[in-house]
mmCIF file of C-alpha atoms and ligand atoms in Angstrom:
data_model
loop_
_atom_site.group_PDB
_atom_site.id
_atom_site.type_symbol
_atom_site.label_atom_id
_atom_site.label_comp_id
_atom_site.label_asym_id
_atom_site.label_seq_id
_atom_site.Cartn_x
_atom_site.Cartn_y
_atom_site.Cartn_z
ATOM 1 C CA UNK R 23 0.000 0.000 0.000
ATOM 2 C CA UNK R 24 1.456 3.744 -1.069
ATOM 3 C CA UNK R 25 1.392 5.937 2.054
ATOM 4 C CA UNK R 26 -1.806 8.499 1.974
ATOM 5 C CA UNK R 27 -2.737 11.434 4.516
ATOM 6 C CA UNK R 28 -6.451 12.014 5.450
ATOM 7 C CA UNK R 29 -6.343 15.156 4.697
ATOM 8 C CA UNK R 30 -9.854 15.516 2.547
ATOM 9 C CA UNK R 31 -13.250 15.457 3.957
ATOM 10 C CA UNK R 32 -14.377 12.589 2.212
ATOM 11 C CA UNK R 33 -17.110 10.812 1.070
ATOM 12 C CA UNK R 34 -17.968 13.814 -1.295
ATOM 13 C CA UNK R 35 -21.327 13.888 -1.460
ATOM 14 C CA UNK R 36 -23.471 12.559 -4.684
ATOM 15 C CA UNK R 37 -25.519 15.813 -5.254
ATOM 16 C CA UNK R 38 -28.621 15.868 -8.109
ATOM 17 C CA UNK R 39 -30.894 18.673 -9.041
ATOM 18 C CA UNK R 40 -34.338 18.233 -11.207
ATOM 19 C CA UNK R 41 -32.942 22.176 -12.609
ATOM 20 C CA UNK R 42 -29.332 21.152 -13.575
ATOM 21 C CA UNK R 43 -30.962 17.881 -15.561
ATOM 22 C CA UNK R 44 -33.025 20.728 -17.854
ATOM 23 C CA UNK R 45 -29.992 23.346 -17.846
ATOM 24 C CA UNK R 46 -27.501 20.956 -19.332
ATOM 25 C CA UNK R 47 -30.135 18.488 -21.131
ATOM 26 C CA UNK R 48 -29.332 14.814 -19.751
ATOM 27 C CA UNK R 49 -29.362 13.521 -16.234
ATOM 28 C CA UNK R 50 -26.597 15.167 -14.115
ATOM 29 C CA UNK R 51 -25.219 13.850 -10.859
ATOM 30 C CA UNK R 52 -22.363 15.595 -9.506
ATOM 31 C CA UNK R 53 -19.677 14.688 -7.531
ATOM 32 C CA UNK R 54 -19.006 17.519 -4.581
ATOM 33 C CA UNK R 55 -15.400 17.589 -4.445
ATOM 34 C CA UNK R 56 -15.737 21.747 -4.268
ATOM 35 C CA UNK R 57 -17.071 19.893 -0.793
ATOM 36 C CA UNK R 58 -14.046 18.396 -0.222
ATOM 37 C CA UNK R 59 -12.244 20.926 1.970
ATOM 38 C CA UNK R 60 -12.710 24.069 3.490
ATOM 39 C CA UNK R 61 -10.237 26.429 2.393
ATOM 40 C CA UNK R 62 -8.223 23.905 0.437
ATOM 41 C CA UNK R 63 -11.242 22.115 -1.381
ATOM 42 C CA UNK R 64 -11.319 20.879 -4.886
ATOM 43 C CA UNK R 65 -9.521 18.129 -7.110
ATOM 44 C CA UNK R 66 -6.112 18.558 -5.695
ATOM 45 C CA UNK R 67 -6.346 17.534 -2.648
ATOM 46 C CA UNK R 68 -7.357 14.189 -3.367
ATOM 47 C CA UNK R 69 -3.666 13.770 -5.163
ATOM 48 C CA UNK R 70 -2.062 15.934 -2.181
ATOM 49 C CA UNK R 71 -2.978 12.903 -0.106
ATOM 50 C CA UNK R 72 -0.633 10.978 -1.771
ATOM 51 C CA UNK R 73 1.609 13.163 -3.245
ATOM 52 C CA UNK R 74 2.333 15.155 0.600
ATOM 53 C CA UNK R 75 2.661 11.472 2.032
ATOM 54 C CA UNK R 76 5.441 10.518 0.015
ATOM 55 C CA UNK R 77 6.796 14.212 0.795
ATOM 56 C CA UNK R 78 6.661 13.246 4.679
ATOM 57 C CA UNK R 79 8.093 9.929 3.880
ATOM 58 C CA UNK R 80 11.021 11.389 2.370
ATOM 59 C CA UNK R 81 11.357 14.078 5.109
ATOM 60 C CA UNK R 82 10.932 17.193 3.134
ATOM 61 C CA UNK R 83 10.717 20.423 4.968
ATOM 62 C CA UNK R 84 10.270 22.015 1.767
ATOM 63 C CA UNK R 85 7.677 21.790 -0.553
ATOM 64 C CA UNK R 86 7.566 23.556 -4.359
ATOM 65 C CA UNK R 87 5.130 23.436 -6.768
ATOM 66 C CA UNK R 88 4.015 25.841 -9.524
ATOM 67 C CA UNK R 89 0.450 27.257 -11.245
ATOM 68 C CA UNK R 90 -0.783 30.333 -12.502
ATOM 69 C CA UNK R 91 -1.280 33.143 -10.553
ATOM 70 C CA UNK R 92 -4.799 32.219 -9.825
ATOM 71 C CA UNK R 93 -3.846 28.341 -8.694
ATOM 72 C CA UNK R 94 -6.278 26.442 -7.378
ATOM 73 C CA UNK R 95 -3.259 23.922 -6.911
ATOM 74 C CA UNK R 96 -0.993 26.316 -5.385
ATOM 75 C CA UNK R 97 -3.487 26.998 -3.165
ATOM 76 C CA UNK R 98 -4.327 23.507 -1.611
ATOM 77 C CA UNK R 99 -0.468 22.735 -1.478
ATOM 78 C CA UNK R 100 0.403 25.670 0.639
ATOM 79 C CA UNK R 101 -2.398 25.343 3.134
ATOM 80 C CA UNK R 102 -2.115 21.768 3.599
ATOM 81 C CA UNK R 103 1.732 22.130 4.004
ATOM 82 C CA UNK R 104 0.921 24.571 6.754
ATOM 83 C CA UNK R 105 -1.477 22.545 8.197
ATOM 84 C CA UNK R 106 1.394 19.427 8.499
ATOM 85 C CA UNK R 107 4.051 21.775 9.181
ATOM 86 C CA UNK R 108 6.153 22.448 6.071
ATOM 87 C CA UNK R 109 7.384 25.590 4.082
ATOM 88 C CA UNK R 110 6.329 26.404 0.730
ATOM 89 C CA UNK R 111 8.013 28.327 -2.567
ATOM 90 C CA UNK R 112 5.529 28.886 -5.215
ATOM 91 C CA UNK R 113 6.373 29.964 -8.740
ATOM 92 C CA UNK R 114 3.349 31.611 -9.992
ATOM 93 C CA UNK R 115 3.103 32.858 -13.608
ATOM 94 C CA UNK R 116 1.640 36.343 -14.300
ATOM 95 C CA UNK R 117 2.092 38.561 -17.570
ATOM 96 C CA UNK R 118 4.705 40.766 -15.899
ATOM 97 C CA UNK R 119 6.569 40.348 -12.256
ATOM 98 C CA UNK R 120 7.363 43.693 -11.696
ATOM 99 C CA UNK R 121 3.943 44.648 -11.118
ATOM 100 C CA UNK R 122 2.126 44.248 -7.835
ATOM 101 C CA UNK R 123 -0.393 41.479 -7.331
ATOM 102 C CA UNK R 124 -3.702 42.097 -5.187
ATOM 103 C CA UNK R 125 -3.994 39.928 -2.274
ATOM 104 C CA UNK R 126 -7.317 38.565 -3.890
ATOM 105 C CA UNK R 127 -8.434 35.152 -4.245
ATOM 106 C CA UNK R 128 -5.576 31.909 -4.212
ATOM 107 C CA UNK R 129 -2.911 34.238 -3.770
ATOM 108 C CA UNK R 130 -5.096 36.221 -0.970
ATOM 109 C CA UNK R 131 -4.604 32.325 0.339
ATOM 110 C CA UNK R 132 -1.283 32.008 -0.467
ATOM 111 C CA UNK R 133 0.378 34.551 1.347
ATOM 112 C CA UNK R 134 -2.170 34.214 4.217
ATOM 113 C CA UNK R 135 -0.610 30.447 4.870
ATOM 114 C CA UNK R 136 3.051 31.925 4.550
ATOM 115 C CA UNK R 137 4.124 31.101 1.253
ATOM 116 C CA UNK R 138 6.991 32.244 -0.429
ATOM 117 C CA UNK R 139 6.024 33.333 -3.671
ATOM 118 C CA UNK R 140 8.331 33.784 -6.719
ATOM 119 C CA UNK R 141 6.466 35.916 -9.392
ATOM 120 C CA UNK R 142 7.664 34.589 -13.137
ATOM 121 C CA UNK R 143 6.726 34.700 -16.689
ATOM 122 C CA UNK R 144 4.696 32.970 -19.083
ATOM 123 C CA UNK R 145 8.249 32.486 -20.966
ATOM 124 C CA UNK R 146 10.377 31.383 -17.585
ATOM 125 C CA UNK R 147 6.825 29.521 -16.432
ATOM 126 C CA UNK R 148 8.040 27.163 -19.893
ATOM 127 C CA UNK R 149 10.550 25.828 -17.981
ATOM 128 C CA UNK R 150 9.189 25.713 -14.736
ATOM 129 C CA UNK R 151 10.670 22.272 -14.128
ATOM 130 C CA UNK R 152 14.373 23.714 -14.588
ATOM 131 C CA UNK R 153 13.461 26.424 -11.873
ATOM 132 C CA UNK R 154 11.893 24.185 -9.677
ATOM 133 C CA UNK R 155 14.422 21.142 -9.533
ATOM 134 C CA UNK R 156 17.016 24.540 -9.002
ATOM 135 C CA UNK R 157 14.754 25.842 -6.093
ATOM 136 C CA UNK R 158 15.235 22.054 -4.462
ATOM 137 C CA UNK R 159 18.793 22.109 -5.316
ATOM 138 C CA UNK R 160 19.196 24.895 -3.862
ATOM 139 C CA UNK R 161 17.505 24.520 -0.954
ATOM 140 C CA UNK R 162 19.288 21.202 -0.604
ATOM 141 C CA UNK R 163 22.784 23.239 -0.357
ATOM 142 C CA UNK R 164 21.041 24.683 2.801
ATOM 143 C CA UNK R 165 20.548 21.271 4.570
ATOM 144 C CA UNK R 166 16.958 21.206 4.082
ATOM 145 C CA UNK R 167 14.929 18.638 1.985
ATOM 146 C CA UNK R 168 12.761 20.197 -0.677
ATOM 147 C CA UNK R 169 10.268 17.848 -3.076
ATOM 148 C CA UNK R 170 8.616 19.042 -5.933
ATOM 149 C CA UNK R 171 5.211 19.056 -7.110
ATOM 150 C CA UNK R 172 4.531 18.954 -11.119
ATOM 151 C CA UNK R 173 2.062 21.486 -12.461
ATOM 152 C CA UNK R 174 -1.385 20.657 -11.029
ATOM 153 C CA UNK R 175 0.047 17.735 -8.696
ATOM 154 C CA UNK R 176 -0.180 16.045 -12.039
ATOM 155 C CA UNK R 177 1.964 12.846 -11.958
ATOM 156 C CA UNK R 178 1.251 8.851 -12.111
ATOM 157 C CA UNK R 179 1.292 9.041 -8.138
ATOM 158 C CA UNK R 180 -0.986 12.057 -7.575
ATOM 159 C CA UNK R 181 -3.397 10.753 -10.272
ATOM 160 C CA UNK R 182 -4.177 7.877 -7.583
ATOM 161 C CA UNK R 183 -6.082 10.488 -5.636
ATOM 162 C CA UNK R 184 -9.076 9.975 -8.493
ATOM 163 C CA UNK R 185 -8.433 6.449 -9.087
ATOM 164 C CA UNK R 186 -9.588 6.418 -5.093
ATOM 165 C CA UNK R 187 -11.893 8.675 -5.752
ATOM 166 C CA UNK R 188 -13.969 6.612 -8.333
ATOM 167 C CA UNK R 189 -13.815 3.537 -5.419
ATOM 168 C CA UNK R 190 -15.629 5.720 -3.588
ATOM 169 C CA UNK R 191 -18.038 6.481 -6.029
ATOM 170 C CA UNK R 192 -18.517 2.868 -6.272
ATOM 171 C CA UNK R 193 -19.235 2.783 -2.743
ATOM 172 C CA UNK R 194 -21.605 4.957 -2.688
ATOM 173 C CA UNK R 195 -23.661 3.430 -5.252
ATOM 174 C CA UNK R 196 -23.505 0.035 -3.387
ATOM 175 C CA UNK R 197 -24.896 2.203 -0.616
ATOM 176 C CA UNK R 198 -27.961 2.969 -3.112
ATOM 177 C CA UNK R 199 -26.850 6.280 -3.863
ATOM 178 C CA UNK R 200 -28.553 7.871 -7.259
ATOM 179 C CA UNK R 201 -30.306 4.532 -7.675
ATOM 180 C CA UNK R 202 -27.158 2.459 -7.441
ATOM 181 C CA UNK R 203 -26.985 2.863 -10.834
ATOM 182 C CA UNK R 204 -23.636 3.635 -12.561
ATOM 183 C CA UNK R 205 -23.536 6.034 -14.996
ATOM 184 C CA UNK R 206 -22.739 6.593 -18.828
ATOM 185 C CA UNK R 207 -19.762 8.745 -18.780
ATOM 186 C CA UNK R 208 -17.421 10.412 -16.544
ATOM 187 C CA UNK R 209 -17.347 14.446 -17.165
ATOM 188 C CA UNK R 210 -15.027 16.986 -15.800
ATOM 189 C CA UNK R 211 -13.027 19.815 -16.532
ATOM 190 C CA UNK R 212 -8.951 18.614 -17.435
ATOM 191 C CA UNK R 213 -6.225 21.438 -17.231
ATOM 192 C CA UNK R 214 -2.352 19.632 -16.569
ATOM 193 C CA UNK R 215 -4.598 15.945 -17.303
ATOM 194 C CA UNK R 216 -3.709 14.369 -13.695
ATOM 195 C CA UNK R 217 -7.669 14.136 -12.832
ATOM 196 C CA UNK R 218 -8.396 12.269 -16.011
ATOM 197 C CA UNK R 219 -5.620 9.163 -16.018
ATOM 198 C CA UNK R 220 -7.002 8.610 -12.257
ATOM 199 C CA UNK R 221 -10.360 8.818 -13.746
ATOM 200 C CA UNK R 222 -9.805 6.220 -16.378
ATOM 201 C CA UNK R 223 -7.666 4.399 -14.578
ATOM 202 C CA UNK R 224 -10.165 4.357 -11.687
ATOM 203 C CA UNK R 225 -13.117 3.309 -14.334
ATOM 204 C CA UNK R 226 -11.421 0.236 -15.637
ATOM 205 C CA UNK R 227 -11.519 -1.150 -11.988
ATOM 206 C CA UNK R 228 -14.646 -0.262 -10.565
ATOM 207 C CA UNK R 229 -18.756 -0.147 -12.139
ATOM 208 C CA UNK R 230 -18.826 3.744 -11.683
ATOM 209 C CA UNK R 231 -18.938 4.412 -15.725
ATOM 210 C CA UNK R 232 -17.598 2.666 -19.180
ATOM 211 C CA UNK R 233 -15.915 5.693 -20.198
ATOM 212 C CA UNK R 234 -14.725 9.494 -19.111
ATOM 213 C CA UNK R 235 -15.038 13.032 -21.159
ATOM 214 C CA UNK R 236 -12.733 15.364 -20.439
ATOM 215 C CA UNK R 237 -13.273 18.886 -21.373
ATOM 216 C CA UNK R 238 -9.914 20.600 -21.806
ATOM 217 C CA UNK R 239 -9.642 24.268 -20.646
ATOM 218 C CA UNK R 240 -6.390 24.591 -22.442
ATOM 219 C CA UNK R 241 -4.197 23.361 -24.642
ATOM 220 C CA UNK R 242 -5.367 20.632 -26.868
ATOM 221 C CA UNK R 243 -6.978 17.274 -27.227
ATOM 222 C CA UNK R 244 -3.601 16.008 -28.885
ATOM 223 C CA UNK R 245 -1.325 17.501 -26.232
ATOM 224 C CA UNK R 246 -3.774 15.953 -23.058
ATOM 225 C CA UNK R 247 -3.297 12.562 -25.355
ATOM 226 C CA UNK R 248 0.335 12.723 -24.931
ATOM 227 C CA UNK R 249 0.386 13.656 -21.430
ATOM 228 C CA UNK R 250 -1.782 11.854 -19.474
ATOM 229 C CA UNK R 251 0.109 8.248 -21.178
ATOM 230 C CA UNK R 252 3.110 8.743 -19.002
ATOM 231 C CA UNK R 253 0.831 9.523 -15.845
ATOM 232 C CA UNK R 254 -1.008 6.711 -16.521
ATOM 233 C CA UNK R 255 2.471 4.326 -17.078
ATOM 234 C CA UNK R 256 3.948 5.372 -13.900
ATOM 235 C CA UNK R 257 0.626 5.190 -11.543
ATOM 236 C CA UNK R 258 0.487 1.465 -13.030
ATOM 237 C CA UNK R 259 3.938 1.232 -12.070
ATOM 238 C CA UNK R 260 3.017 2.497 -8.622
ATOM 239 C CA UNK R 261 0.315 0.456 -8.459
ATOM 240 C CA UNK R 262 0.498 -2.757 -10.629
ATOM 241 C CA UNK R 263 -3.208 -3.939 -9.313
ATOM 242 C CA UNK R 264 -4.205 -1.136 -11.711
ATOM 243 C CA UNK R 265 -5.950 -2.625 -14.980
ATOM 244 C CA UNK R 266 -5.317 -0.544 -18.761
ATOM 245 C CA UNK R 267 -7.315 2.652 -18.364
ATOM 246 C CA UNK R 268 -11.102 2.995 -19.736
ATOM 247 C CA UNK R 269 -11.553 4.858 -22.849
ATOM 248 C CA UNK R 270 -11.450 8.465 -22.891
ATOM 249 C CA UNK R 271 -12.568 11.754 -25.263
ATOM 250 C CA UNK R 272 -10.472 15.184 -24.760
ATOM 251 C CA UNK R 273 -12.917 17.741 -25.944
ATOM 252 C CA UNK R 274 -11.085 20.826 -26.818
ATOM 253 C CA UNK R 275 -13.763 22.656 -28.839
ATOM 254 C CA UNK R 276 -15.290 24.292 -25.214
ATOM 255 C CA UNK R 277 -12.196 25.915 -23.749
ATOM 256 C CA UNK R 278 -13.176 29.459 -24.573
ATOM 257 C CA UNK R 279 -11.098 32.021 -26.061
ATOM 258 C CA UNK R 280 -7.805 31.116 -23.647
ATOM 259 C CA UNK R 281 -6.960 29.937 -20.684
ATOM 260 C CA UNK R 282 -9.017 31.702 -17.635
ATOM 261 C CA UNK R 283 -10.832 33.605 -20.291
ATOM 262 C CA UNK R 284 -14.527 32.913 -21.137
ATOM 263 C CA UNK R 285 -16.821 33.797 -23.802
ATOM 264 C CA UNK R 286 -19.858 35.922 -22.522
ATOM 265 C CA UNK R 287 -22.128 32.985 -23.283
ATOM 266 C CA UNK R 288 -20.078 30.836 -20.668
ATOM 267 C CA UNK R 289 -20.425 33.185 -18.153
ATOM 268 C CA UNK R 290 -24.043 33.399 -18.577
ATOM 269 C CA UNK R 291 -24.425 29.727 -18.377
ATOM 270 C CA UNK R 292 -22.457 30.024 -15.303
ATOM 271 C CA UNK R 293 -25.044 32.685 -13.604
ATOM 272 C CA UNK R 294 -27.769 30.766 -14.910
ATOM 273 C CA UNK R 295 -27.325 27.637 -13.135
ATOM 274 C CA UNK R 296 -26.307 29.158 -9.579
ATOM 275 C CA UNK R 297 -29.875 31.178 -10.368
ATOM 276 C CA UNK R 298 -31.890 27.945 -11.050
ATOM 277 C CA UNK R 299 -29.932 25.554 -8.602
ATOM 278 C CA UNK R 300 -28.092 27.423 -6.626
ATOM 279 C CA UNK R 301 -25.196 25.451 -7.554
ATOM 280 C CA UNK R 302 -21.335 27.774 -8.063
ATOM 281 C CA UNK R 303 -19.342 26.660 -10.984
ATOM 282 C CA UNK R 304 -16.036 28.525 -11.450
ATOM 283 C CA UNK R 305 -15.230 30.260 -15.333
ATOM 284 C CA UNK R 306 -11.829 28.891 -15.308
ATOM 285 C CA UNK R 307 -12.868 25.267 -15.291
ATOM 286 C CA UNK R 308 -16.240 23.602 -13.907
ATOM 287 C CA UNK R 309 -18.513 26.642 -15.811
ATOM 288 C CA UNK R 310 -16.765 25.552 -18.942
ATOM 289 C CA UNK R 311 -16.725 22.240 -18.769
ATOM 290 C CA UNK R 312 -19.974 21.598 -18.007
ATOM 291 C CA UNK R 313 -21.186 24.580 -20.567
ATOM 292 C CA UNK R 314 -19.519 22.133 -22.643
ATOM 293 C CA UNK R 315 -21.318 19.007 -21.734
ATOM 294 C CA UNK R 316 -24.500 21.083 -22.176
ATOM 295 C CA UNK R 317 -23.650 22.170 -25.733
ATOM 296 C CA UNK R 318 -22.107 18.478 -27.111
ATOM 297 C CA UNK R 319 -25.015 17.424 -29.494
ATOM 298 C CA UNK R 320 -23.945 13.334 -28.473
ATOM 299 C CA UNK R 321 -24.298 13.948 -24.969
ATOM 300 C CA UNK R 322 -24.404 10.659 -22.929
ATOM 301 C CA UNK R 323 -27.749 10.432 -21.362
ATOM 302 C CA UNK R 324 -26.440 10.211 -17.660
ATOM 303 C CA UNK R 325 -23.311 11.505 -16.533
ATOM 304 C CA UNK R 326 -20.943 11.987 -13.023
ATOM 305 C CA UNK R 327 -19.724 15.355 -13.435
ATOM 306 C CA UNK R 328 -16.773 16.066 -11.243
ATOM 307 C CA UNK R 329 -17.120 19.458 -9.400
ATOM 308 C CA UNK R 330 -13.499 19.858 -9.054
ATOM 309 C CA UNK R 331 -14.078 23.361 -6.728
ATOM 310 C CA UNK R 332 -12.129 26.351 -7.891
ATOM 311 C CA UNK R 333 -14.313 28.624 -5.781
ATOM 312 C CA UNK R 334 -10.926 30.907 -4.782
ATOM 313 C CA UNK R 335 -10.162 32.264 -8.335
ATOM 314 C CA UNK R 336 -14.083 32.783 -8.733
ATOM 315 C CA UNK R 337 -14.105 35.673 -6.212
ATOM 316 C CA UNK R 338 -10.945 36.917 -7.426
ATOM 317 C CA UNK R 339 -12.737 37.158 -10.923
ATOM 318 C CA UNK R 340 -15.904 39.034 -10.159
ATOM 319 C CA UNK R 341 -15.215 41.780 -12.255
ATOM 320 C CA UNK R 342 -15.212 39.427 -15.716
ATOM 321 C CA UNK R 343 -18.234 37.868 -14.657
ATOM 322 C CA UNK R 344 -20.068 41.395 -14.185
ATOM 323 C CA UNK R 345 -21.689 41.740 -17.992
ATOM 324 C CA UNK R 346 -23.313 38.270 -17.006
ATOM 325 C CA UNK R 347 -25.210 39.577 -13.051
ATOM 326 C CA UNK R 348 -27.654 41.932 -15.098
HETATM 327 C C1 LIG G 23 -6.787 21.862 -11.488
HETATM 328 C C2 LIG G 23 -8.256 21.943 -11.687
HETATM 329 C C3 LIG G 23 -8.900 21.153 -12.651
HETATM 330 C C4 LIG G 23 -8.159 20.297 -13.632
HETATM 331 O O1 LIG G 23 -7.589 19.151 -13.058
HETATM 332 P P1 LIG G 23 -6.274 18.536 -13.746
HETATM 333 O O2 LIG G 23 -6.026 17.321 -12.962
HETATM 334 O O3 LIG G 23 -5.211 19.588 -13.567
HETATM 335 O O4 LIG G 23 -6.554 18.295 -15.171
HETATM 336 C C5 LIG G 23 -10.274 21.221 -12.753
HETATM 337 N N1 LIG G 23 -10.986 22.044 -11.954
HETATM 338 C C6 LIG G 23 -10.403 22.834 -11.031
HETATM 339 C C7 LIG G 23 -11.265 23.741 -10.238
HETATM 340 C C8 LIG G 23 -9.018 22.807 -10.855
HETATM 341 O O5 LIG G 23 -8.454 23.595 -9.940
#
């Protein structure tokens, strides 16, 4: 067994809504993980469990890991380091480091928990694994251990966070929860890809779903392809009980106009269901990957949509969604 912290509030609940079935056009059941927290909720902490026990195995003090400047991931990994009593360094991309950043948001979080943040470019952000394996080495030199956390917590051993997280899907439907049915597809929002090889690793194994959609909010179908094969290689490796993944779709026609950007008609879609459900998506990933469920014409006709959270960089974002409040 590969060392995991409790450090989620888990099970997520299962939630359904009569509304969200009519807003998106097939039956929706959605898994809480924006529940899965308090401050640190979302998707990352389920790979945080396994990615900041192998950390504590290997006696880091230190831990680095990268995102933009609005990182949901950032944002778990320093609180939850606080929380078991480790130091962060961040590298946070923005358009230019010499301006000032407003304490708004993840980074509001960030700098509450005592990170140290190091401001870069998109361009230096390229090579964020170069900085960050320097960052270690250099902390090293000071006779402190540092580990490093890819983009997103996106590796084969933080993608077991989803694989665990589709056993407990499973469980819940055993317990009768939505009918003890499984479902047709998996949906959710992919941005570095680590959510989806747990996912379809996690669906080969249990009766949760045949298959997952992913709805890129970045990048492209072809580049997700590439990555998530390695993820998937090494969590096998990591976990050889693991069967070949389920099939998957990257949808990359939804992502909007660039990353953390979204059309006017996403945003409405995104005030429109928190009107008729009460139910917060975020515009930087749930909002468009669920607009984008709602607007695929072969829609499966019951799908687990993964509420990965991202309720942080919402707030910090208020004044995009404004042309949408009426
Ligand atoms: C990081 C993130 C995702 C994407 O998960 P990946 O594993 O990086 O593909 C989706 N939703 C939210 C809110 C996130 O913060």
């Amino acid at each position: 067994m590969l060392p995991r912290l409790e450090l989620a509030h888990l099970p997520t609940p299962l939630w359904h809504h009569a509304e969200l079935d009519r807003v998106v056009g097939c039956e929706v059941w959605v898994k809480r993980d924006d529940m899965s927290s308090g401050a640190a909720a979302g998707n990352k902490i389920r790979k945080l469990e396994y990615l900041l026990a192998d950390a504590r195995a290997r006696r880091a003090a230190v831990v680095i890991t990268c995102g933009g400047i609005q990182s949901n991931h950032a944002r778990a990994t320093v609180l939850l380091t606080a929380e078991l009593g480790m130091a962060s360094v961040v590298f946070l991309r923005v358009a230019d480091p010499s301006q000032s950043v407003p304490p708004v948001g993840n980074v509001l979080l960030d700098r509450m928990a005592g990170a140290e943040i190091r401001l870069i470019t998109p361009e230096q952000y390229r090579r964020r694994n170069e900085l960050m394996a320097a960052a270690a080495d250099a902390i090293a030199a000071g006779g402190r251990a540092a580990y490093v956390i890819p983009e997103g917590g996106s590796n084969g051993l933080g993608s077991l966070g989803y694989v665990a997280a589709m056993r407990e899907v499973e469980a819940q439907l055993d317990a009768g929860a939505a009918g003890g049915r499984g479902f047709d597809a998996v949906a959710h929002a992919c941005g570095s890809g680590g959510t989806l090889a747990g996912v379809a690793l996690g669906l080969a194994v249990t009766r949760v779903a045949p298959r997952a959609v992913a709805f890129a909010v970045c990048d492209t179908r072809a580049y997700f392809e590439a990555a998530v094969t390695p993820m998937i290689a090494q969590a096998r490796a990591l976990a050889p009980e693991l069967a070949p993944p389920a099939p998957f779709d990257v949808r990359d026609e939804w992502k909007g106009p660039a990353y953390g950007v979204a059309t006017d008609e996403q945003k409405a879609f995104i005030v429109e269901v928190a009107r008729r459900t009460g139910l917060v998506l975020d515009p930087v990933y749930t909002g468009k990957a669920l607009f984008g469920l709602a607007r695929t014409p072969d829609r499966p006709a019951r799908v687990l949509f993964l509420h990965t959270g991202g309720l942080p960089g919402l707030l910090a974002q208020g004044g995009e969604l404004e042309v949408a409040l009426g």
